[in-house]
Amino acid sequence: MSRIVLVLNGPNLNLLGKRQPEIYGRETLADVEADCRRLAGELGLEIEFRQSNREYEIIDWIHEARGRVAGVVINPAAFTHTSVAILDALHAFEGPIIEVHISNVHKREEFRHRSYVSAVASGVIVGCGTQGYALALRRIAALVGAEAG
Ligand code: DQA
């Protein structure tokens, strides 16, 4: 059984820590990746951590995950609210999917309240800051039966 978890990040998340820190905090995406790698080691998981500003690239990565990756953690960023194409790609992935949003999108503008991705997600973690990624990894570990500790 695969122990690989694909952690996908959508547009503008490369600027995490610099972009609107009052909303997204001061931790960078590199910090988040380091935290995920540390936790994955504890959980007996292997991490592939990626970010793209291009919708097609995220779709290609989801396709490549089919039959190879145990689970997907995805923060689709603004594509959350627009991308039927990412939803369709995720429908073709057979393992668990956890959707993460650093901010509480439900407290923000109305256009952020709708997520295409939630329709296919096993779970959604919203408004827990960058800690949401660790929570998502723990959930994936539970769902795929990985050993904790
Ligand atoms: C986000 C929320 C989205 O609405 C926004 O477009 C982002 C980040 C979050 O993590 O809170 O870029 O997904």
Tab-separated table of N, CA and C and ligand atoms in Angstrom:
chain	number	residue	atom	x	y	z
A	1	MET	N	0.839	-1.205	0.000
A	1	MET	CA	0.000	0.000	0.000
A	1	MET	C	0.876	1.258	0.000
A	2	SER	N	0.503	2.221	-0.809
A	2	SER	CA	1.268	3.475	-0.878
A	2	SER	C	1.132	4.260	0.424
A	3	ARG	N	2.236	4.897	0.834
A	3	ARG	CA	2.203	5.767	2.024
A	3	ARG	C	2.432	7.213	1.620
A	4	ILE	N	2.338	7.453	0.313
A	4	ILE	CA	2.608	8.809	-0.187
A	4	ILE	C	1.360	9.673	-0.040
A	5	VAL	N	1.550	10.882	0.502
A	5	VAL	CA	0.472	11.880	0.530
A	5	VAL	C	0.928	13.065	-0.313
A	6	LEU	N	0.081	13.437	-1.248
A	6	LEU	CA	0.355	14.586	-2.109
A	6	LEU	C	-0.287	15.819	-1.475
A	7	VAL	N	0.534	16.821	-1.181
A	7	VAL	CA	0.029	18.072	-0.587
A	7	VAL	C	0.099	19.141	-1.673
A	8	LEU	N	-1.062	19.573	-2.132
A	8	LEU	CA	-1.141	20.508	-3.263
A	8	LEU	C	-1.581	21.889	-2.799
A	9	ASN	N	-0.920	22.894	-3.345
A	9	ASN	CA	-1.228	24.282	-3.004
A	9	ASN	C	-1.462	25.087	-4.269
A	10	GLY	N	-2.547	25.846	-4.270
A	10	GLY	CA	-2.930	26.612	-5.446
A	10	GLY	C	-2.302	27.999	-5.508
A	11	PRO	N	-2.870	28.847	-6.348
A	11	PRO	CA	-2.263	30.128	-6.699
A	11	PRO	C	-2.059	31.072	-5.522
A	12	ASN	N	-0.951	31.782	-5.592
A	12	ASN	CA	-0.553	32.824	-4.637
A	12	ASN	C	-0.041	32.281	-3.302
A	13	LEU	N	-0.161	30.980	-3.094
A	13	LEU	CA	0.323	30.434	-1.826
A	13	LEU	C	1.850	30.400	-1.772
A	14	ASN	N	2.499	30.610	-2.911
A	14	ASN	CA	3.963	30.799	-2.892
A	14	ASN	C	4.333	32.076	-2.124
A	15	LEU	N	3.369	32.989	-1.988
A	15	LEU	CA	3.630	34.248	-1.268
A	15	LEU	C	3.204	34.183	0.197
A	16	LEU	N	2.879	32.985	0.667
A	16	LEU	CA	2.451	32.839	2.061
A	16	LEU	C	3.512	33.431	3.002
A	17	GLY	N	3.047	34.168	4.016
A	17	GLY	CA	3.978	34.839	4.932
A	17	GLY	C	4.215	36.287	4.550
A	18	LYS	N	4.053	36.571	3.247
A	18	LYS	CA	4.237	37.952	2.769
A	18	LYS	C	2.903	38.548	2.362
A	19	ARG	N	2.003	37.720	1.831
A	19	ARG	CA	0.727	38.178	1.310
A	19	ARG	C	-0.299	38.259	2.448
A	20	GLN	N	-0.907	39.415	2.637
A	20	GLN	CA	-1.970	39.602	3.637
A	20	GLN	C	-1.710	38.811	4.924
A	21	PRO	N	-0.612	39.099	5.618
A	21	PRO	CA	-0.277	38.310	6.823
A	21	PRO	C	-1.345	38.417	7.913
A	22	GLU	N	-2.136	39.494	7.891
A	22	GLU	CA	-3.216	39.632	8.882
A	22	GLU	C	-4.279	38.545	8.673
A	23	ILE	N	-4.337	38.000	7.468
A	23	ILE	CA	-5.310	36.923	7.177
A	23	ILE	C	-4.626	35.555	7.211
A	24	TYR	N	-3.447	35.468	6.595
A	24	TYR	CA	-2.820	34.154	6.395
A	24	TYR	C	-1.645	33.869	7.334
A	25	GLY	N	-1.253	34.856	8.138
A	25	GLY	CA	-0.162	34.639	9.087
A	25	GLY	C	1.200	34.891	8.467
A	26	ARG	N	2.247	34.655	9.253
A	26	ARG	CA	3.616	34.991	8.848
A	26	ARG	C	4.435	33.766	8.457
A	27	GLU	N	3.872	32.599	8.659
A	27	GLU	CA	4.590	31.385	8.267
A	27	GLU	C	4.664	31.298	6.743
A	28	THR	N	5.802	30.907	6.217
A	28	THR	CA	5.942	30.754	4.763
A	28	THR	C	5.516	29.346	4.348
A	29	LEU	N	5.379	29.171	3.027
A	29	LEU	CA	5.019	27.839	2.533
A	29	LEU	C	6.157	26.843	2.813
A	30	ALA	N	7.391	27.341	2.790
A	30	ALA	CA	8.532	26.468	3.134
A	30	ALA	C	8.424	25.997	4.590
A	31	ASP	N	7.969	26.892	5.479
A	31	ASP	CA	7.752	26.495	6.884
A	31	ASP	C	6.674	25.413	6.969
A	32	VAL	N	5.591	25.620	6.208
A	32	VAL	CA	4.492	24.642	6.221
A	32	VAL	C	5.002	23.292	5.708
A	33	GLU	N	5.794	23.352	4.633
A	33	GLU	CA	6.339	22.104	4.080
A	33	GLU	C	7.207	21.386	5.115
A	34	ALA	N	8.054	22.146	5.812
A	34	ALA	CA	8.936	21.535	6.825
A	34	ALA	C	8.095	20.882	7.933
A	35	ASP	N	7.048	21.579	8.371
A	35	ASP	CA	6.152	21.025	9.409
A	35	ASP	C	5.502	19.734	8.909
A	36	CYS	N	5.035	19.768	7.660
A	36	CYS	CA	4.373	18.583	7.096
A	36	CYS	C	5.348	17.413	7.015
A	37	ARG	N	6.578	17.679	6.604
A	37	ARG	CA	7.576	16.604	6.475
A	37	ARG	C	7.883	15.986	7.840
A	38	ARG	N	8.015	16.863	8.852
A	38	ARG	CA	8.294	16.380	10.214
A	38	ARG	C	7.161	15.455	10.685
A	39	LEU	N	5.929	15.942	10.543
A	39	LEU	CA	4.775	15.167	11.004
A	39	LEU	C	4.615	13.881	10.195
A	40	ALA	N	4.827	13.981	8.889
A	40	ALA	CA	4.685	12.793	8.032
A	40	ALA	C	5.634	11.688	8.503
A	41	GLY	N	6.854	12.084	8.893
A	41	GLY	CA	7.815	11.112	9.422
A	41	GLY	C	7.246	10.386	10.631
A	42	GLU	N	6.626	11.167	11.529
A	42	GLU	CA	6.012	10.576	12.743
A	42	GLU	C	4.864	9.636	12.395
A	43	LEU	N	4.131	10.003	11.349
A	43	LEU	CA	2.936	9.236	10.993
A	43	LEU	C	3.238	8.076	10.048
A	44	GLY	N	4.495	7.949	9.666
A	44	GLY	CA	4.866	6.880	8.728
A	44	GLY	C	4.389	7.152	7.313
A	45	LEU	N	4.279	8.426	6.985
A	45	LEU	CA	3.847	8.810	5.629
A	45	LEU	C	5.002	9.474	4.897
A	46	GLU	N	4.885	9.486	3.594
A	46	GLU	CA	5.862	10.182	2.744
A	46	GLU	C	5.113	11.338	2.071
A	47	ILE	N	5.797	12.479	1.958
A	47	ILE	CA	5.109	13.671	1.466
A	47	ILE	C	5.635	14.099	0.103
A	48	GLU	N	4.734	14.438	-0.782
A	48	GLU	CA	5.107	15.201	-1.983
A	48	GLU	C	4.393	16.541	-1.849
A	49	PHE	N	5.169	17.606	-1.784
A	49	PHE	CA	4.599	18.925	-1.464
A	49	PHE	C	4.787	19.837	-2.672
A	50	ARG	N	3.689	20.360	-3.212
A	50	ARG	CA	3.778	21.155	-4.450
A	50	ARG	C	2.888	22.388	-4.402
A	51	GLN	N	3.313	23.393	-5.148
A	51	GLN	CA	2.498	24.623	-5.298
A	51	GLN	C	2.545	25.035	-6.759
A	52	SER	N	1.409	25.509	-7.273
A	52	SER	CA	1.413	26.070	-8.623
A	52	SER	C	0.395	27.191	-8.736
A	53	ASN	N	0.729	28.145	-9.603
A	53	ASN	CA	-0.215	29.215	-9.944
A	53	ASN	C	-1.007	28.858	-11.194
A	54	ARG	N	-0.763	27.643	-11.739
A	54	ARG	CA	-1.377	27.237	-13.010
A	54	ARG	C	-2.362	26.090	-12.790
A	55	GLU	N	-3.582	26.311	-13.180
A	55	GLU	CA	-4.638	25.314	-12.967
A	55	GLU	C	-4.281	23.979	-13.634
A	56	TYR	N	-3.770	24.032	-14.876
A	56	TYR	CA	-3.502	22.782	-15.606
A	56	TYR	C	-2.450	21.940	-14.894
A	57	GLU	N	-1.495	22.618	-14.234
A	57	GLU	CA	-0.419	21.883	-13.576
A	57	GLU	C	-0.990	21.101	-12.371
A	58	ILE	N	-1.882	21.741	-11.645
A	58	ILE	CA	-2.528	21.082	-10.495
A	58	ILE	C	-3.340	19.881	-10.993
A	59	ILE	N	-4.026	20.060	-12.103
A	59	ILE	CA	-4.820	18.957	-12.686
A	59	ILE	C	-3.903	17.803	-13.088
A	60	ASP	N	-2.783	18.126	-13.756
A	60	ASP	CA	-1.833	17.080	-14.159
A	60	ASP	C	-1.302	16.327	-12.941
A	61	TRP	N	-0.999	17.036	-11.869
A	61	TRP	CA	-0.472	16.382	-10.660
A	61	TRP	C	-1.522	15.451	-10.044
A	62	ILE	N	-2.785	15.854	-10.101
A	62	ILE	CA	-3.854	14.990	-9.566
A	62	ILE	C	-3.957	13.727	-10.436
A	63	HIS	N	-3.857	13.892	-11.745
A	63	HIS	CA	-3.897	12.718	-12.635
A	63	HIS	C	-2.757	11.751	-12.312
A	64	GLU	N	-1.567	12.322	-12.116
A	64	GLU	CA	-0.386	11.478	-11.844
A	64	GLU	C	-0.481	10.782	-10.486
A	65	ALA	N	-1.342	11.287	-9.621
A	65	ALA	CA	-1.502	10.690	-8.290
A	65	ALA	C	-2.336	9.412	-8.334
A	66	ARG	N	-3.114	9.250	-9.406
A	66	ARG	CA	-4.033	8.098	-9.501
A	66	ARG	C	-3.262	6.782	-9.458
A	67	GLY	N	-3.702	5.887	-8.579
A	67	GLY	CA	-3.084	4.566	-8.488
A	67	GLY	C	-1.697	4.557	-7.865
A	68	ARG	N	-1.227	5.674	-7.367
A	68	ARG	CA	0.153	5.798	-6.887
A	68	ARG	C	0.221	6.391	-5.487
A	69	VAL	N	-0.728	7.281	-5.170
A	69	VAL	CA	-0.689	8.089	-3.953
A	69	VAL	C	-1.828	7.645	-3.030
A	70	ALA	N	-1.561	7.611	-1.705
A	70	ALA	CA	-2.579	7.134	-0.762
A	70	ALA	C	-3.677	8.178	-0.530
A	71	GLY	N	-3.295	9.450	-0.486
A	71	GLY	CA	-4.276	10.491	-0.202
A	71	GLY	C	-3.779	11.850	-0.659
A	72	VAL	N	-4.713	12.778	-0.767
A	72	VAL	CA	-4.379	14.132	-1.227
A	72	VAL	C	-4.858	15.138	-0.185
A	73	VAL	N	-3.966	16.070	0.174
A	73	VAL	CA	-4.336	17.261	0.943
A	73	VAL	C	-4.251	18.412	-0.048
A	74	ILE	N	-5.321	19.168	-0.164
A	74	ILE	CA	-5.300	20.250	-1.166
A	74	ILE	C	-5.842	21.563	-0.609
A	75	ASN	N	-5.037	22.606	-0.760
A	75	ASN	CA	-5.531	23.970	-0.575
A	75	ASN	C	-5.570	24.575	-1.982
A	76	PRO	N	-6.731	24.543	-2.613
A	76	PRO	CA	-6.793	25.000	-4.003
A	76	PRO	C	-6.752	26.530	-4.130
A	77	ALA	N	-6.705	27.232	-2.981
A	77	ALA	CA	-6.680	28.703	-2.942
A	77	ALA	C	-7.845	29.245	-3.792
A	78	ALA	N	-7.606	30.231	-4.631
A	78	ALA	CA	-8.728	30.846	-5.358
A	78	ALA	C	-9.422	29.877	-6.317
A	79	PHE	N	-8.706	28.821	-6.771
A	79	PHE	CA	-9.349	27.832	-7.654
A	79	PHE	C	-10.480	27.078	-6.945
A	80	THR	N	-10.461	27.096	-5.611
A	80	THR	CA	-11.548	26.499	-4.828
A	80	THR	C	-12.905	26.970	-5.334
A	81	HIS	N	-12.956	28.276	-5.592
A	81	HIS	CA	-14.228	28.938	-5.841
A	81	HIS	C	-14.586	29.009	-7.322
A	82	THR	N	-13.694	28.510	-8.178
A	82	THR	CA	-13.903	28.673	-9.628
A	82	THR	C	-13.755	27.400	-10.443
A	83	SER	N	-13.048	26.387	-9.915
A	83	SER	CA	-12.550	25.347	-10.823
A	83	SER	C	-13.352	24.046	-10.830
A	84	VAL	N	-14.214	23.930	-11.816
A	84	VAL	CA	-14.886	22.650	-12.070
A	84	VAL	C	-13.853	21.633	-12.563
A	85	ALA	N	-12.819	22.120	-13.247
A	85	ALA	CA	-11.796	21.223	-13.802
A	85	ALA	C	-11.014	20.507	-12.697
A	86	ILE	N	-10.700	21.225	-11.623
A	86	ILE	CA	-10.014	20.567	-10.493
A	86	ILE	C	-10.972	19.603	-9.801
A	87	LEU	N	-12.223	19.989	-9.652
A	87	LEU	CA	-13.227	19.064	-9.085
A	87	LEU	C	-13.272	17.775	-9.911
A	88	ASP	N	-13.337	17.901	-11.226
A	88	ASP	CA	-13.428	16.714	-12.089
A	88	ASP	C	-12.185	15.838	-11.956
A	89	ALA	N	-11.026	16.465	-11.900
A	89	ALA	CA	-9.779	15.695	-11.740
A	89	ALA	C	-9.808	14.935	-10.416
A	90	LEU	N	-10.248	15.595	-9.351
A	90	LEU	CA	-10.301	14.946	-8.032
A	90	LEU	C	-11.298	13.788	-8.020
A	91	HIS	N	-12.356	13.895	-8.811
A	91	HIS	CA	-13.327	12.792	-8.913
A	91	HIS	C	-12.672	11.531	-9.459
A	92	ALA	N	-11.604	11.720	-10.242
A	92	ALA	CA	-10.907	10.575	-10.836
A	92	ALA	C	-9.846	9.989	-9.900
A	93	PHE	N	-9.656	10.609	-8.732
A	93	PHE	CA	-8.697	10.088	-7.752
A	93	PHE	C	-9.456	9.211	-6.761
A	94	GLU	N	-8.902	8.036	-6.471
A	94	GLU	CA	-9.673	7.053	-5.692
A	94	GLU	C	-9.488	7.134	-4.182
A	95	GLY	N	-8.453	7.829	-3.694
A	95	GLY	CA	-8.179	7.861	-2.247
A	95	GLY	C	-8.842	9.036	-1.547
A	96	PRO	N	-8.601	9.155	-0.220
A	96	PRO	CA	-9.178	10.270	0.534
A	96	PRO	C	-8.571	11.625	0.143
A	97	ILE	N	-9.413	12.640	0.214
A	97	ILE	CA	-9.018	14.014	-0.133
A	97	ILE	C	-9.436	14.907	1.026
A	98	ILE	N	-8.486	15.657	1.570
A	98	ILE	CA	-8.833	16.643	2.601
A	98	ILE	C	-8.549	18.033	2.038
A	99	GLU	N	-9.568	18.872	2.076
A	99	GLU	CA	-9.462	20.259	1.600
A	99	GLU	C	-9.084	21.143	2.787
A	100	VAL	N	-8.113	22.014	2.578
A	100	VAL	CA	-7.634	22.899	3.653
A	100	VAL	C	-7.758	24.352	3.221
A	101	HIS	N	-8.245	25.191	4.121
A	101	HIS	CA	-8.151	26.648	3.950
A	101	HIS	C	-7.575	27.237	5.221
A	102	ILE	N	-6.534	28.037	5.048
A	102	ILE	CA	-5.857	28.635	6.194
A	102	ILE	C	-6.805	29.592	6.914
A	103	SER	N	-7.478	30.426	6.147
A	103	SER	CA	-8.419	31.402	6.726
A	103	SER	C	-9.805	30.775	6.840
A	104	ASN	N	-10.643	31.418	7.652
A	104	ASN	CA	-12.040	30.976	7.717
A	104	ASN	C	-12.795	31.649	6.575
A	105	VAL	N	-12.900	30.920	5.475
A	105	VAL	CA	-13.506	31.487	4.265
A	105	VAL	C	-14.966	31.899	4.499
A	106	HIS	N	-15.613	31.282	5.490
A	106	HIS	CA	-17.031	31.587	5.743
A	106	HIS	C	-17.230	32.927	6.442
A	107	LYS	N	-16.147	33.459	6.995
A	107	LYS	CA	-16.198	34.785	7.634
A	107	LYS	C	-15.860	35.886	6.645
A	108	ARG	N	-15.498	35.492	5.428
A	108	ARG	CA	-14.979	36.449	4.453
A	108	ARG	C	-16.025	36.718	3.349
A	109	GLU	N	-15.577	37.252	2.232
A	109	GLU	CA	-16.506	37.635	1.159
A	109	GLU	C	-17.376	36.440	0.739
A	110	GLU	N	-18.562	36.762	0.252
A	110	GLU	CA	-19.501	35.705	-0.103
A	110	GLU	C	-18.957	34.761	-1.200
A	111	PHE	N	-18.190	35.316	-2.138
A	111	PHE	CA	-17.686	34.453	-3.220
A	111	PHE	C	-16.748	33.367	-2.700
A	112	ARG	N	-16.247	33.528	-1.464
A	112	ARG	CA	-15.370	32.502	-0.889
A	112	ARG	C	-16.164	31.414	-0.150
A	113	HIS	N	-17.482	31.590	-0.031
A	113	HIS	CA	-18.286	30.629	0.730
A	113	HIS	C	-18.547	29.361	-0.073
A	114	ARG	N	-18.431	29.484	-1.407
A	114	ARG	CA	-18.716	28.335	-2.245
A	114	ARG	C	-17.415	27.644	-2.654
A	115	SER	N	-17.378	26.326	-2.436
A	115	SER	CA	-16.218	25.538	-2.857
A	115	SER	C	-16.681	24.433	-3.788
A	116	TYR	N	-16.105	24.383	-4.992
A	116	TYR	CA	-16.362	23.248	-5.883
A	116	TYR	C	-15.735	21.975	-5.331
A	117	VAL	N	-14.571	22.128	-4.691
A	117	VAL	CA	-13.788	20.980	-4.242
A	117	VAL	C	-14.463	20.226	-3.087
A	118	SER	N	-15.216	20.953	-2.254
A	118	SER	CA	-15.855	20.310	-1.091
A	118	SER	C	-16.770	19.161	-1.501
A	119	ALA	N	-17.294	19.222	-2.729
A	119	ALA	CA	-18.211	18.170	-3.197
A	119	ALA	C	-17.525	16.812	-3.295
A	120	VAL	N	-16.201	16.815	-3.369
A	120	VAL	CA	-15.486	15.538	-3.512
A	120	VAL	C	-14.572	15.256	-2.306
A	121	ALA	N	-14.464	16.227	-1.392
A	121	ALA	CA	-13.543	16.078	-0.255
A	121	ALA	C	-14.108	15.114	0.786
A	122	SER	N	-13.228	14.310	1.387
A	122	SER	CA	-13.630	13.466	2.523
A	122	SER	C	-13.845	14.353	3.742
A	123	GLY	N	-13.077	15.426	3.839
A	123	GLY	CA	-13.194	16.368	4.948
A	123	GLY	C	-12.657	17.717	4.545
A	124	VAL	N	-13.075	18.732	5.309
A	124	VAL	CA	-12.660	20.112	5.022
A	124	VAL	C	-12.188	20.746	6.322
A	125	ILE	N	-11.006	21.372	6.284
A	125	ILE	CA	-10.463	22.053	7.468
A	125	ILE	C	-10.315	23.530	7.111
A	126	VAL	N	-11.027	24.355	7.860
A	126	VAL	CA	-11.152	25.775	7.509
A	126	VAL	C	-10.829	26.629	8.721
A	127	GLY	N	-9.998	27.662	8.536
A	127	GLY	CA	-9.816	28.675	9.573
A	127	GLY	C	-8.942	28.230	10.735
A	128	CYS	N	-8.152	27.214	10.552
A	128	CYS	CA	-7.240	26.753	11.617
A	128	CYS	C	-5.810	27.228	11.366
A	129	GLY	N	-5.671	28.226	10.489
A	129	GLY	CA	-4.335	28.706	10.158
A	129	GLY	C	-3.543	27.627	9.429
A	130	THR	N	-2.218	27.792	9.425
A	130	THR	CA	-1.384	26.801	8.733
A	130	THR	C	-1.386	25.456	9.461
A	131	GLN	N	-1.850	25.450	10.708
A	131	GLN	CA	-1.990	24.195	11.458
A	131	GLN	C	-2.966	23.238	10.760
A	132	GLY	N	-3.829	23.798	9.917
A	132	GLY	CA	-4.798	22.979	9.188
A	132	GLY	C	-4.138	21.869	8.370
A	133	TYR	N	-2.926	22.136	7.881
A	133	TYR	CA	-2.221	21.113	7.087
A	133	TYR	C	-1.879	19.899	7.953
A	134	ALA	N	-1.433	20.161	9.179
A	134	ALA	CA	-1.087	19.052	10.085
A	134	ALA	C	-2.349	18.260	10.437
A	135	LEU	N	-3.438	18.981	10.671
A	135	LEU	CA	-4.702	18.297	10.988
A	135	LEU	C	-5.128	17.415	9.811
A	136	ALA	N	-4.945	17.948	8.616
A	136	ALA	CA	-5.325	17.192	7.412
A	136	ALA	C	-4.471	15.933	7.267
A	137	LEU	N	-3.174	16.064	7.543
A	137	LEU	CA	-2.286	14.892	7.441
A	137	LEU	C	-2.682	13.823	8.445
A	138	ARG	N	-3.019	14.256	9.659
A	138	ARG	CA	-3.448	13.289	10.687
A	138	ARG	C	-4.713	12.564	10.247
A	139	ARG	N	-5.601	13.300	9.613
A	139	ARG	CA	-6.854	12.693	9.144
A	139	ARG	C	-6.594	11.690	8.016
A	140	ILE	N	-5.716	12.073	7.086
A	140	ILE	CA	-5.358	11.143	6.001
A	140	ILE	C	-4.738	9.879	6.592
A	141	ALA	N	-3.827	10.065	7.586
A	141	ALA	CA	-3.180	8.902	8.207
A	141	ALA	C	-4.230	7.974	8.799
A	142	ALA	N	-5.227	8.543	9.469
A	142	ALA	CA	-6.296	7.718	10.054
A	142	ALA	C	-7.094	7.004	8.955
A	143	LEU	N	-7.361	7.714	7.888
A	143	LEU	CA	-8.192	7.133	6.826
A	143	LEU	C	-7.460	6.041	6.049
A	144	VAL	N	-6.153	6.168	5.913
A	144	VAL	CA	-5.426	5.129	5.163
A	144	VAL	C	-4.799	4.089	6.085
A	145	GLY	N	-5.057	4.253	7.401
A	145	GLY	CA	-4.593	3.229	8.349
A	145	GLY	C	-3.106	3.226	8.575
A	146	ALA	N	-2.461	4.405	8.423
A	146	ALA	CA	-1.018	4.478	8.684
A	146	ALA	C	-0.774	4.417	10.184
A	147	GLU	N	0.411	3.948	10.552
A	147	GLU	CA	0.800	3.862	11.971
A	147	GLU	C	1.122	5.242	12.503
A	148	ALA	N	0.540	5.614	13.620
A	148	ALA	CA	0.923	6.884	14.253
A	148	ALA	C	2.002	6.601	15.296
A	149	GLY	N	2.966	7.500	15.433
A	149	GLY	CA	4.002	7.387	16.463
A	149	GLY	C	5.084	6.354	16.161
B	1	DQA	C1	-7.466	30.207	0.906
B	1	DQA	C2	-8.799	30.951	0.840
B	1	DQA	C3	-9.127	31.345	-0.584
B	1	DQA	O1	-10.372	32.026	-0.641
B	1	DQA	C4	-8.065	32.276	-1.139
B	1	DQA	O2	-8.317	32.572	-2.487
B	1	DQA	C5	-6.690	31.755	-0.947
B	1	DQA	C6	-6.351	31.007	0.264
B	1	DQA	C7	-7.040	29.919	2.364
B	1	DQA	O3	-6.144	29.099	2.538
B	1	DQA	O4	-7.587	30.514	3.302
B	1	DQA	O5	-5.799	32.026	-1.757
B	1	DQA	O6	-7.604	28.968	0.241
